[in-house]
Short mmCIF file of C-alpha atoms and ligand atoms in Angstrom, two decimals:
data_model
loop_
_atom_site.label_atom_id
_atom_site.label_comp_id
_atom_site.label_asym_id
_atom_site.label_seq_id
_atom_site.Cartn_x
_atom_site.Cartn_y
_atom_site.Cartn_z
CA MET W 929 10.81 -13.04 15.23
CA LEU W 930 14.50 -13.69 15.70
CA GLU W 931 14.44 -17.37 14.87
CA ASN W 932 17.84 -17.40 13.21
CA SER W 933 19.98 -20.02 14.90
CA SER W 934 23.09 -17.86 14.72
CA ARG W 935 23.09 -14.38 16.15
CA MET W 936 25.56 -11.63 15.37
CA GLU W 937 25.24 -8.62 17.67
CA LEU W 938 24.90 -5.26 15.91
CA SER W 939 27.80 -3.94 17.97
CA GLU W 940 30.16 -6.45 16.33
CA LEU W 941 29.83 -4.72 12.95
CA GLY W 942 29.51 -1.10 14.02
CA GLU W 943 27.41 1.42 12.10
CA PHE W 944 29.51 1.58 8.94
CA GLY W 945 30.08 -2.16 8.86
CA LEU W 946 26.37 -2.72 9.26
CA ILE W 947 25.43 -0.35 6.42
CA LYS W 948 27.99 -2.04 4.16
CA HIS W 949 26.78 -5.47 5.15
CA LEU W 950 23.10 -4.70 4.57
CA THR W 951 23.57 -2.95 1.27
CA GLN W 952 26.18 -5.25 -0.27
CA PHE W 953 23.70 -6.67 -2.77
CA VAL W 954 22.44 -3.32 -4.02
CA GLU W 955 22.78 -3.01 -7.77
CA ILE W 956 22.00 0.17 -9.69
CA LYS W 957 19.41 -0.39 -12.44
CA ASN W 958 18.34 3.08 -13.52
CA GLU W 959 20.06 5.53 -15.84
CA SER W 960 18.88 8.39 -13.66
CA THR W 961 20.99 7.11 -10.74
CA ILE W 962 24.42 8.67 -11.18
CA LYS W 963 25.69 7.92 -7.65
CA GLY W 964 23.99 5.73 -5.07
CA ILE W 965 25.11 4.66 -1.61
CA GLY W 966 28.60 5.64 -0.44
CA ASP W 967 29.01 9.39 -0.63
CA ASP W 968 27.52 12.27 1.34
CA ALA W 969 24.58 12.42 -1.04
CA ALA W 970 23.17 10.45 -3.94
CA VAL W 971 23.35 12.09 -7.37
CA LEU W 972 20.42 11.75 -9.75
CA ASP W 973 19.90 13.01 -13.29
CA TYR W 974 16.26 13.26 -14.34
CA LYS W 975 16.96 15.25 -17.51
CA ASN W 976 13.69 16.93 -18.54
CA LYS W 977 11.31 14.95 -16.33
CA GLN W 978 9.35 16.22 -13.35
CA ILE W 979 10.33 14.61 -10.06
CA LEU W 980 7.84 13.04 -7.64
CA VAL W 981 8.83 12.63 -3.99
CA SER W 982 6.96 10.79 -1.26
CA THR W 983 7.89 9.54 2.17
CA ASP W 984 6.37 7.28 4.82
CA MET W 985 7.44 6.32 8.31
CA LEU W 986 6.51 3.05 10.02
CA VAL W 987 6.80 2.71 13.79
CA GLU W 988 6.79 -0.60 15.65
CA GLY W 989 3.72 -0.98 17.81
CA ILE W 990 1.86 1.68 15.83
CA HIS W 991 2.06 0.49 12.22
CA PHE W 992 3.29 -3.06 12.62
CA ASP W 993 3.51 -5.79 15.21
CA LEU W 994 6.60 -7.97 15.02
CA SER W 995 4.89 -10.79 16.87
CA TYR W 996 3.24 -11.80 13.59
CA VAL W 997 4.91 -9.73 10.88
CA PRO W 998 8.07 -11.38 9.52
CA LEU W 999 10.84 -8.79 8.98
CA LYS W 1000 11.29 -9.83 5.37
CA HIS W 1001 7.63 -9.07 4.66
CA LEU W 1002 7.91 -5.82 6.57
CA GLY W 1003 10.80 -4.71 4.36
CA TYR W 1004 8.92 -5.62 1.21
CA LYS W 1005 5.71 -3.95 2.34
CA THR W 1006 7.43 -0.74 3.44
CA VAL W 1007 8.87 -0.31 -0.05
CA ALA W 1008 5.69 -1.40 -1.88
CA VAL W 1009 3.44 1.06 -0.04
CA ASN W 1010 5.80 3.92 -0.80
CA LEU W 1011 5.97 3.04 -4.49
CA SER W 1012 2.17 2.94 -4.53
CA ASP W 1013 2.13 6.70 -3.91
CA ILE W 1014 4.19 7.33 -7.04
CA TYR W 1015 1.98 5.08 -9.19
CA ALA W 1016 -1.00 7.00 -7.80
CA MET W 1017 0.48 10.14 -9.40
CA ASN W 1018 0.83 8.18 -12.66
CA GLY W 1019 4.59 8.32 -12.28
CA THR W 1020 7.40 5.77 -12.33
CA PRO W 1021 9.37 5.22 -9.11
CA LYS W 1022 13.15 5.14 -9.63
CA GLN W 1023 15.01 5.51 -6.34
CA ILE W 1024 14.39 4.98 -2.64
CA THR W 1025 16.23 5.86 0.52
CA VAL W 1026 15.71 3.78 3.66
CA SER W 1027 16.33 5.07 7.17
CA ILE W 1028 16.16 2.81 10.19
CA ALA W 1029 16.37 3.21 13.95
CA VAL W 1030 17.01 -0.10 15.74
CA SER W 1031 17.57 -1.28 19.26
CA ASN W 1032 20.17 -3.89 20.16
CA ARG W 1033 17.27 -6.31 20.66
CA PHE W 1034 17.76 -6.95 16.93
CA SER W 1035 20.51 -9.13 15.59
CA THR W 1036 22.37 -8.56 12.35
CA GLU W 1037 20.50 -11.56 10.93
CA ALA W 1038 17.13 -9.93 11.70
CA LEU W 1039 18.15 -6.79 9.83
CA GLU W 1040 19.37 -8.96 6.98
CA ASP W 1041 15.85 -10.33 6.71
CA LEU W 1042 14.46 -6.79 6.62
CA TYR W 1043 16.89 -5.79 3.87
CA ASN W 1044 16.21 -8.99 1.92
CA GLY W 1045 12.58 -7.91 1.73
CA ILE W 1046 13.58 -4.36 0.76
CA ASN W 1047 15.91 -5.72 -1.90
CA MET W 1048 13.24 -8.07 -3.29
CA ALA W 1049 10.85 -5.16 -3.75
CA CYS W 1050 13.59 -3.06 -5.39
CA ILE W 1051 14.22 -5.83 -7.90
CA LYS W 1052 10.53 -6.48 -8.57
CA TYR W 1053 9.75 -2.79 -9.21
CA GLY W 1054 13.07 -1.79 -10.77
CA VAL W 1055 14.04 0.86 -8.22
CA ASP W 1056 17.48 1.67 -6.83
CA LEU W 1057 18.27 1.92 -3.12
CA VAL W 1058 20.49 5.02 -3.14
CA GLY W 1059 20.94 5.90 0.51
CA GLY W 1060 19.49 6.23 3.94
CA ASP W 1061 20.45 6.68 7.54
CA THR W 1062 21.07 4.33 10.44
CA SER W 1063 20.51 5.13 14.08
CA SER W 1064 20.02 3.27 17.31
CA SER W 1065 16.71 3.34 19.11
CA ARG W 1066 15.90 2.80 22.78
CA SER W 1067 12.55 1.26 22.11
CA GLY W 1068 11.15 -0.23 18.93
CA LEU W 1069 12.07 -0.37 15.28
CA ILE W 1070 11.39 2.64 13.09
CA ILE W 1071 11.66 2.54 9.30
CA SER W 1072 11.31 5.52 7.03
CA VAL W 1073 11.35 5.20 3.27
CA THR W 1074 11.52 8.06 0.79
CA VAL W 1075 10.79 7.34 -2.83
CA LEU W 1076 11.67 9.44 -5.86
CA GLY W 1077 9.94 8.96 -9.17
CA GLU W 1078 9.60 10.62 -12.52
CA ALA W 1079 6.87 11.59 -14.94
CA ASP W 1080 6.43 13.79 -17.97
CA LYS W 1081 4.64 16.92 -16.86
CA GLN W 1082 1.56 16.22 -18.97
CA ASN W 1083 1.16 12.68 -17.58
CA ILE W 1084 0.99 13.53 -13.88
CA VAL W 1085 -2.45 12.81 -12.38
CA TYR W 1086 -3.57 14.77 -9.32
CA ARG W 1087 -6.40 14.12 -6.88
CA SER W 1088 -8.02 17.33 -8.06
CA GLY W 1089 -8.85 16.54 -11.67
CA ALA W 1090 -12.17 14.67 -11.47
CA GLN W 1091 -14.98 16.13 -13.60
CA GLN W 1092 -18.71 15.73 -13.37
CA ASN W 1093 -19.90 12.53 -15.15
CA ASP W 1094 -16.46 10.89 -14.98
CA LEU W 1095 -16.51 7.21 -14.04
CA LEU W 1096 -15.15 6.19 -10.67
CA CYS W 1097 -12.92 3.12 -11.07
CA VAL W 1098 -10.97 0.89 -8.72
CA SER W 1099 -8.33 -1.77 -9.36
CA GLY W 1100 -8.36 -5.26 -7.80
CA ASP W 1101 -10.57 -5.88 -4.79
CA LEU W 1102 -10.98 -4.28 -1.38
CA GLY W 1103 -11.18 -5.16 2.31
CA GLY W 1104 -8.78 -8.11 2.13
CA ALA W 1105 -5.85 -6.48 3.96
CA TYR W 1106 -8.14 -5.50 6.81
CA MET W 1107 -9.55 -8.99 7.15
CA GLY W 1108 -6.00 -10.40 7.09
CA LEU W 1109 -5.18 -8.09 10.00
CA GLN W 1110 -8.29 -9.16 11.93
CA LEU W 1111 -7.29 -12.79 11.52
CA LEU W 1112 -3.69 -12.20 12.66
CA GLU W 1113 -4.91 -10.20 15.67
CA ARG W 1114 -7.33 -12.97 16.61
CA GLU W 1115 -4.64 -15.64 16.46
CA LYS W 1116 -2.31 -13.43 18.49
CA GLN W 1117 -4.93 -13.07 21.23
CA ILE W 1118 -5.51 -16.83 21.29
CA PHE W 1119 -1.76 -17.37 21.55
CA ILE W 1120 -1.46 -14.89 24.44
CA GLU W 1121 -4.29 -16.60 26.30
CA THR W 1122 -3.17 -20.16 25.54
CA PRO W 1123 0.55 -20.26 24.78
CA GLY W 1124 1.59 -23.28 22.78
CA ILE W 1125 -1.48 -23.30 20.57
CA GLN W 1126 -0.48 -23.13 16.91
CA PRO W 1127 -2.10 -20.35 14.89
CA ASP W 1128 -4.89 -21.55 12.62
CA LEU W 1129 -4.19 -19.66 9.43
CA GLU W 1130 -4.89 -22.37 6.89
CA GLY W 1131 -7.16 -21.50 4.00
CA TYR W 1132 -6.64 -17.75 4.47
CA ASP W 1133 -3.68 -17.29 2.12
CA TYR W 1134 -5.21 -14.52 0.06
CA ILE W 1135 -6.16 -12.14 2.88
CA LEU W 1136 -2.92 -12.84 4.76
CA GLU W 1137 -0.91 -11.96 1.69
CA ARG W 1138 -2.99 -8.82 1.22
CA GLN W 1139 -2.02 -7.75 4.74
CA LEU W 1140 1.55 -8.99 4.97
CA LYS W 1141 2.86 -8.64 1.42
CA PRO W 1142 0.82 -6.12 -0.55
CA GLU W 1143 1.88 -5.13 -4.05
CA ALA W 1144 1.92 -1.66 -5.57
CA ARG W 1145 -0.23 -1.59 -8.75
CA LYS W 1146 2.56 -1.02 -11.26
CA ASP W 1147 0.63 -3.36 -13.56
CA ILE W 1148 -2.40 -1.04 -13.57
CA HIS W 1149 -0.16 1.96 -14.22
CA ASP W 1150 1.38 0.09 -17.18
CA LEU W 1151 -2.03 -1.12 -18.39
CA LEU W 1152 -3.55 2.36 -18.42
CA ARG W 1153 -0.60 3.58 -20.45
CA LEU W 1154 -1.04 0.69 -22.90
CA LEU W 1155 -4.76 1.38 -23.24
CA GLU W 1156 -4.02 5.08 -23.68
CA VAL W 1157 -6.21 6.01 -20.77
CA LYS W 1158 -5.07 8.95 -18.67
CA PRO W 1159 -7.18 9.13 -15.50
CA THR W 1160 -8.58 12.56 -14.67
CA SER W 1161 -7.79 12.03 -10.99
CA MET W 1162 -6.16 9.27 -8.96
CA ILE W 1163 -5.25 8.23 -5.40
CA ASP W 1164 -4.05 5.00 -3.83
CA ILE W 1165 -6.22 3.29 -1.24
CA SER W 1166 -4.27 3.28 1.99
CA ASP W 1167 -6.99 4.37 4.43
CA GLY W 1168 -10.10 2.74 2.94
CA LEU W 1169 -12.26 3.47 -0.09
CA ALA W 1170 -14.56 5.94 1.68
CA SER W 1171 -11.83 8.24 2.88
CA GLU W 1172 -10.02 8.20 -0.49
CA ILE W 1173 -13.20 8.97 -2.44
CA LEU W 1174 -13.79 11.94 -0.16
CA HIS W 1175 -10.24 13.18 -0.87
CA ILE W 1176 -10.87 13.08 -4.60
CA CYS W 1177 -14.27 14.78 -4.29
CA GLU W 1178 -12.98 17.45 -1.93
CA GLN W 1179 -9.95 18.31 -4.03
CA SER W 1180 -11.86 18.13 -7.32
CA LYS W 1181 -14.79 20.11 -5.86
CA THR W 1182 -17.29 17.46 -6.93
CA GLY W 1183 -19.67 14.95 -5.42
CA CYS W 1184 -20.03 11.29 -6.32
CA THR W 1185 -22.40 8.35 -6.41
CA LEU W 1186 -20.96 5.00 -5.40
CA TYR W 1187 -22.88 1.72 -5.77
CA GLU W 1188 -22.45 -0.83 -2.99
CA GLU W 1189 -23.17 -3.77 -5.29
CA LYS W 1190 -20.29 -2.74 -7.59
CA ILE W 1191 -17.58 -2.68 -4.91
CA PRO W 1192 -15.22 -5.58 -5.72
CA ILE W 1193 -14.72 -7.91 -2.74
CA ASP W 1194 -12.90 -11.25 -2.96
CA PRO W 1195 -14.93 -14.28 -1.78
CA GLN W 1196 -12.33 -15.04 0.93
CA THR W 1197 -12.61 -11.48 2.26
CA PHE W 1198 -16.40 -11.76 2.17
CA GLU W 1199 -16.51 -15.10 3.99
CA THR W 1200 -14.02 -14.03 6.64
CA ALA W 1201 -15.90 -10.79 7.29
CA ARG W 1202 -19.08 -12.81 7.82
CA LEU W 1203 -17.24 -15.16 10.15
CA PHE W 1204 -16.10 -12.18 12.22
CA ASN W 1205 -19.60 -10.67 12.19
CA LEU W 1206 -18.42 -7.74 10.11
CA ASP W 1207 -20.14 -6.18 7.13
CA PRO W 1208 -17.89 -6.86 4.08
CA THR W 1209 -18.89 -3.53 2.54
CA VAL W 1210 -17.79 -1.67 5.65
CA CYS W 1211 -14.46 -3.52 5.55
CA ALA W 1212 -13.96 -2.36 1.95
CA LEU W 1213 -15.01 1.21 2.75
CA SER W 1214 -13.06 1.65 5.97
CA GLY W 1215 -10.53 -1.18 6.21
CA GLY W 1216 -7.54 0.36 4.49
CA GLU W 1217 -4.11 -0.92 3.46
CA ASP W 1218 -5.38 -2.40 0.20
CA TYR W 1219 -3.05 -0.22 -1.90
CA GLU W 1220 -5.34 -0.47 -4.90
CA LEU W 1221 -5.70 2.52 -7.20
CA LEU W 1222 -8.88 4.59 -7.17
CA PHE W 1223 -9.22 6.78 -10.23
CA THR W 1224 -11.67 8.62 -12.42
CA ILE W 1225 -11.82 8.46 -16.21
CA ALA W 1226 -13.80 10.34 -18.84
CA MET W 1227 -16.88 8.43 -19.97
CA SER W 1228 -15.43 8.37 -23.50
CA ASP W 1229 -12.65 6.08 -22.20
CA PHE W 1230 -15.07 3.46 -20.86
CA ASP W 1231 -14.79 1.19 -23.92
CA LYS W 1232 -11.02 0.93 -23.41
CA ILE W 1233 -11.30 -0.48 -19.88
CA LYS W 1234 -14.67 -2.22 -19.82
CA HIS W 1235 -13.43 -5.77 -20.49
CA ASN W 1236 -10.59 -5.63 -18.00
CA PRO W 1237 -11.17 -7.92 -15.01
CA ASP W 1238 -8.73 -5.91 -12.90
CA ILE W 1239 -10.66 -2.64 -13.18
CA THR W 1240 -14.18 -2.13 -11.83
CA VAL W 1241 -16.41 0.87 -12.38
CA ILE W 1242 -17.99 1.50 -8.97
CA GLY W 1243 -19.77 4.80 -9.52
CA HIS W 1244 -19.53 8.23 -11.08
CA ILE W 1245 -18.71 11.83 -10.28
CA THR W 1246 -21.53 14.31 -9.70
CA ASP W 1247 -21.71 18.01 -8.89
CA GLN W 1248 -20.47 19.16 -5.49
CA ALA W 1249 -23.91 20.19 -4.25
CA SER W 1250 -25.17 16.60 -4.54
CA GLY W 1251 -22.58 15.43 -2.01
CA SER W 1252 -20.82 12.05 -1.80
CA ASN W 1253 -23.34 9.23 -1.63
CA LEU W 1254 -23.49 5.49 -1.49
CA VAL W 1255 -26.44 3.61 -2.98
CA ASP W 1256 -26.81 0.38 -1.00
CA LYS W 1257 -28.00 -2.98 -2.35
CA THR W 1258 -31.61 -2.16 -1.56
CA GLY W 1259 -31.46 1.20 -3.32
CA ASN W 1260 -31.27 3.38 -0.21
CA VAL W 1261 -28.92 6.34 -0.38
CA HIS W 1262 -26.40 7.08 2.41
CA LYS W 1263 -23.94 9.91 2.87
CA ILE W 1264 -20.34 8.64 2.67
CA THR W 1265 -18.25 9.50 5.72
CA ALA W 1266 -14.55 8.87 6.30
CA GLN W 1267 -15.52 6.03 8.65
CA GLY W 1268 -17.44 4.28 5.91
CA TRP W 1269 -21.06 5.25 5.70
CA ASP W 1270 -23.53 6.58 8.18
CA ALA W 1271 -25.84 3.61 8.55
CA PHE W 1272 -23.39 0.74 8.90
CA MET W 1273 -23.94 0.38 12.62
CA LYS W 1274 -27.59 -0.35 12.01
CA ARG W 1275 -27.07 -3.00 9.36
CA ASN W 1276 -27.55 -6.62 10.13
CA ASP W 1277 -28.62 -8.21 6.85
P1 ADP R 1659 26.49 10.45 6.80
O1 ADP R 1659 27.50 10.47 7.86
O2 ADP R 1659 26.79 11.38 5.64
O3 ADP R 1659 25.09 10.53 7.31
P2 ADP R 1659 26.29 7.63 6.73
O4 ADP R 1659 27.49 7.03 7.31
O5 ADP R 1659 25.06 7.70 7.56
O6 ADP R 1659 26.65 9.03 6.11
O7 ADP R 1659 25.93 6.83 5.40
C1 ADP R 1659 26.91 6.42 4.47
C2 ADP R 1659 26.23 6.01 3.20
O8 ADP R 1659 25.36 4.91 3.45
C3 ADP R 1659 25.36 7.09 2.60
O9 ADP R 1659 25.39 6.95 1.20
C4 ADP R 1659 23.99 6.77 3.15
O10 ADP R 1659 22.98 7.27 2.27
C5 ADP R 1659 24.01 5.25 3.17
N1 ADP R 1659 23.17 4.65 4.23
C6 ADP R 1659 23.22 4.91 5.56
N2 ADP R 1659 22.32 4.17 6.24
C7 ADP R 1659 21.67 3.43 5.31
C8 ADP R 1659 20.62 2.48 5.37
N3 ADP R 1659 20.02 2.12 6.53
N4 ADP R 1659 20.21 1.91 4.21
C9 ADP R 1659 20.76 2.28 3.05
N5 ADP R 1659 21.76 3.14 2.92
C10 ADP R 1659 22.22 3.74 4.04
MG1 MG R 1660 23.98 9.16 8.42
#
């Protein structure tokens, strides 16, 4: 983790010196940011827009493991997953605040890595870092990011808007982040049991990147705007497809039919799942951390999205009484549960 050859203790800089040091590269990009870091509060001017606010906290040992997560990736991921929530409302993220609690186990250089990742994500997505808080911690590292975004009132998409017969769509592919995590955990165990053995991560670039450096789907948000498609409901996939579908159905008071054969899974995810004796479909349904967008569209919008390789129609919305169901590859119907689907324990094909 702290491989930097030089090491500057946090105490050398002090709290204010540290904040200054870490945020020295921050540049304001958005018109709505009137005042960023440096006063008692940031000042924002959103004019006539509605404001979206979302926050997430990541705790060492619970949400991340620094034995295999580089701090730069952690910084990037923490920002990306927060921005994902704003895109899932069909909004545009504009500002973030970052609060950290750190123990003196960390050097200044380690925190620089963290902030390099944060800064990279801010540049990539065009958001301003406008503040935060810094505290010491007696145990692990804690990072909390709050993101503010904007949208015109009529463009905001809630989880509750799905209508019967709407098409259920998903961006990208699913299950990869979970398989990346399984791989990293396996290599960690091997390392604990046989120190000195180098991790064997070759050929797994895609799933590792899905786990360590996920992207928020700004591109899908922009694409839908370009295609003039406004989803009827939307959510980002942080906990797994099954759980997110249930959120949409519950809040929209609908049911749904999902087709197993339509769920997009990358070949590397598929192969790795098989290698680990896992069902790739279950990984997609329950794995989580994919940060893809799950959304519903009116059937009349199908022609606008049908040729796009980044969007897959995986099912449709039904009435509430029909429940939320998955049709498997053999045509059998299963009730969707937040853990995936009821019969996955019995599957061995
Ligand atoms: P206060 O005493 O009002 O809490 P601080 O000294 O904590 O102020 O913060 C000074 C400025 O630096 C504020 O603008 C604050 O938002 C910002 N800031 C503090 N910690 C961080 C951090 N970890 N990352 C980014 N900005 C920070
Ligand atoms: Mg403070």
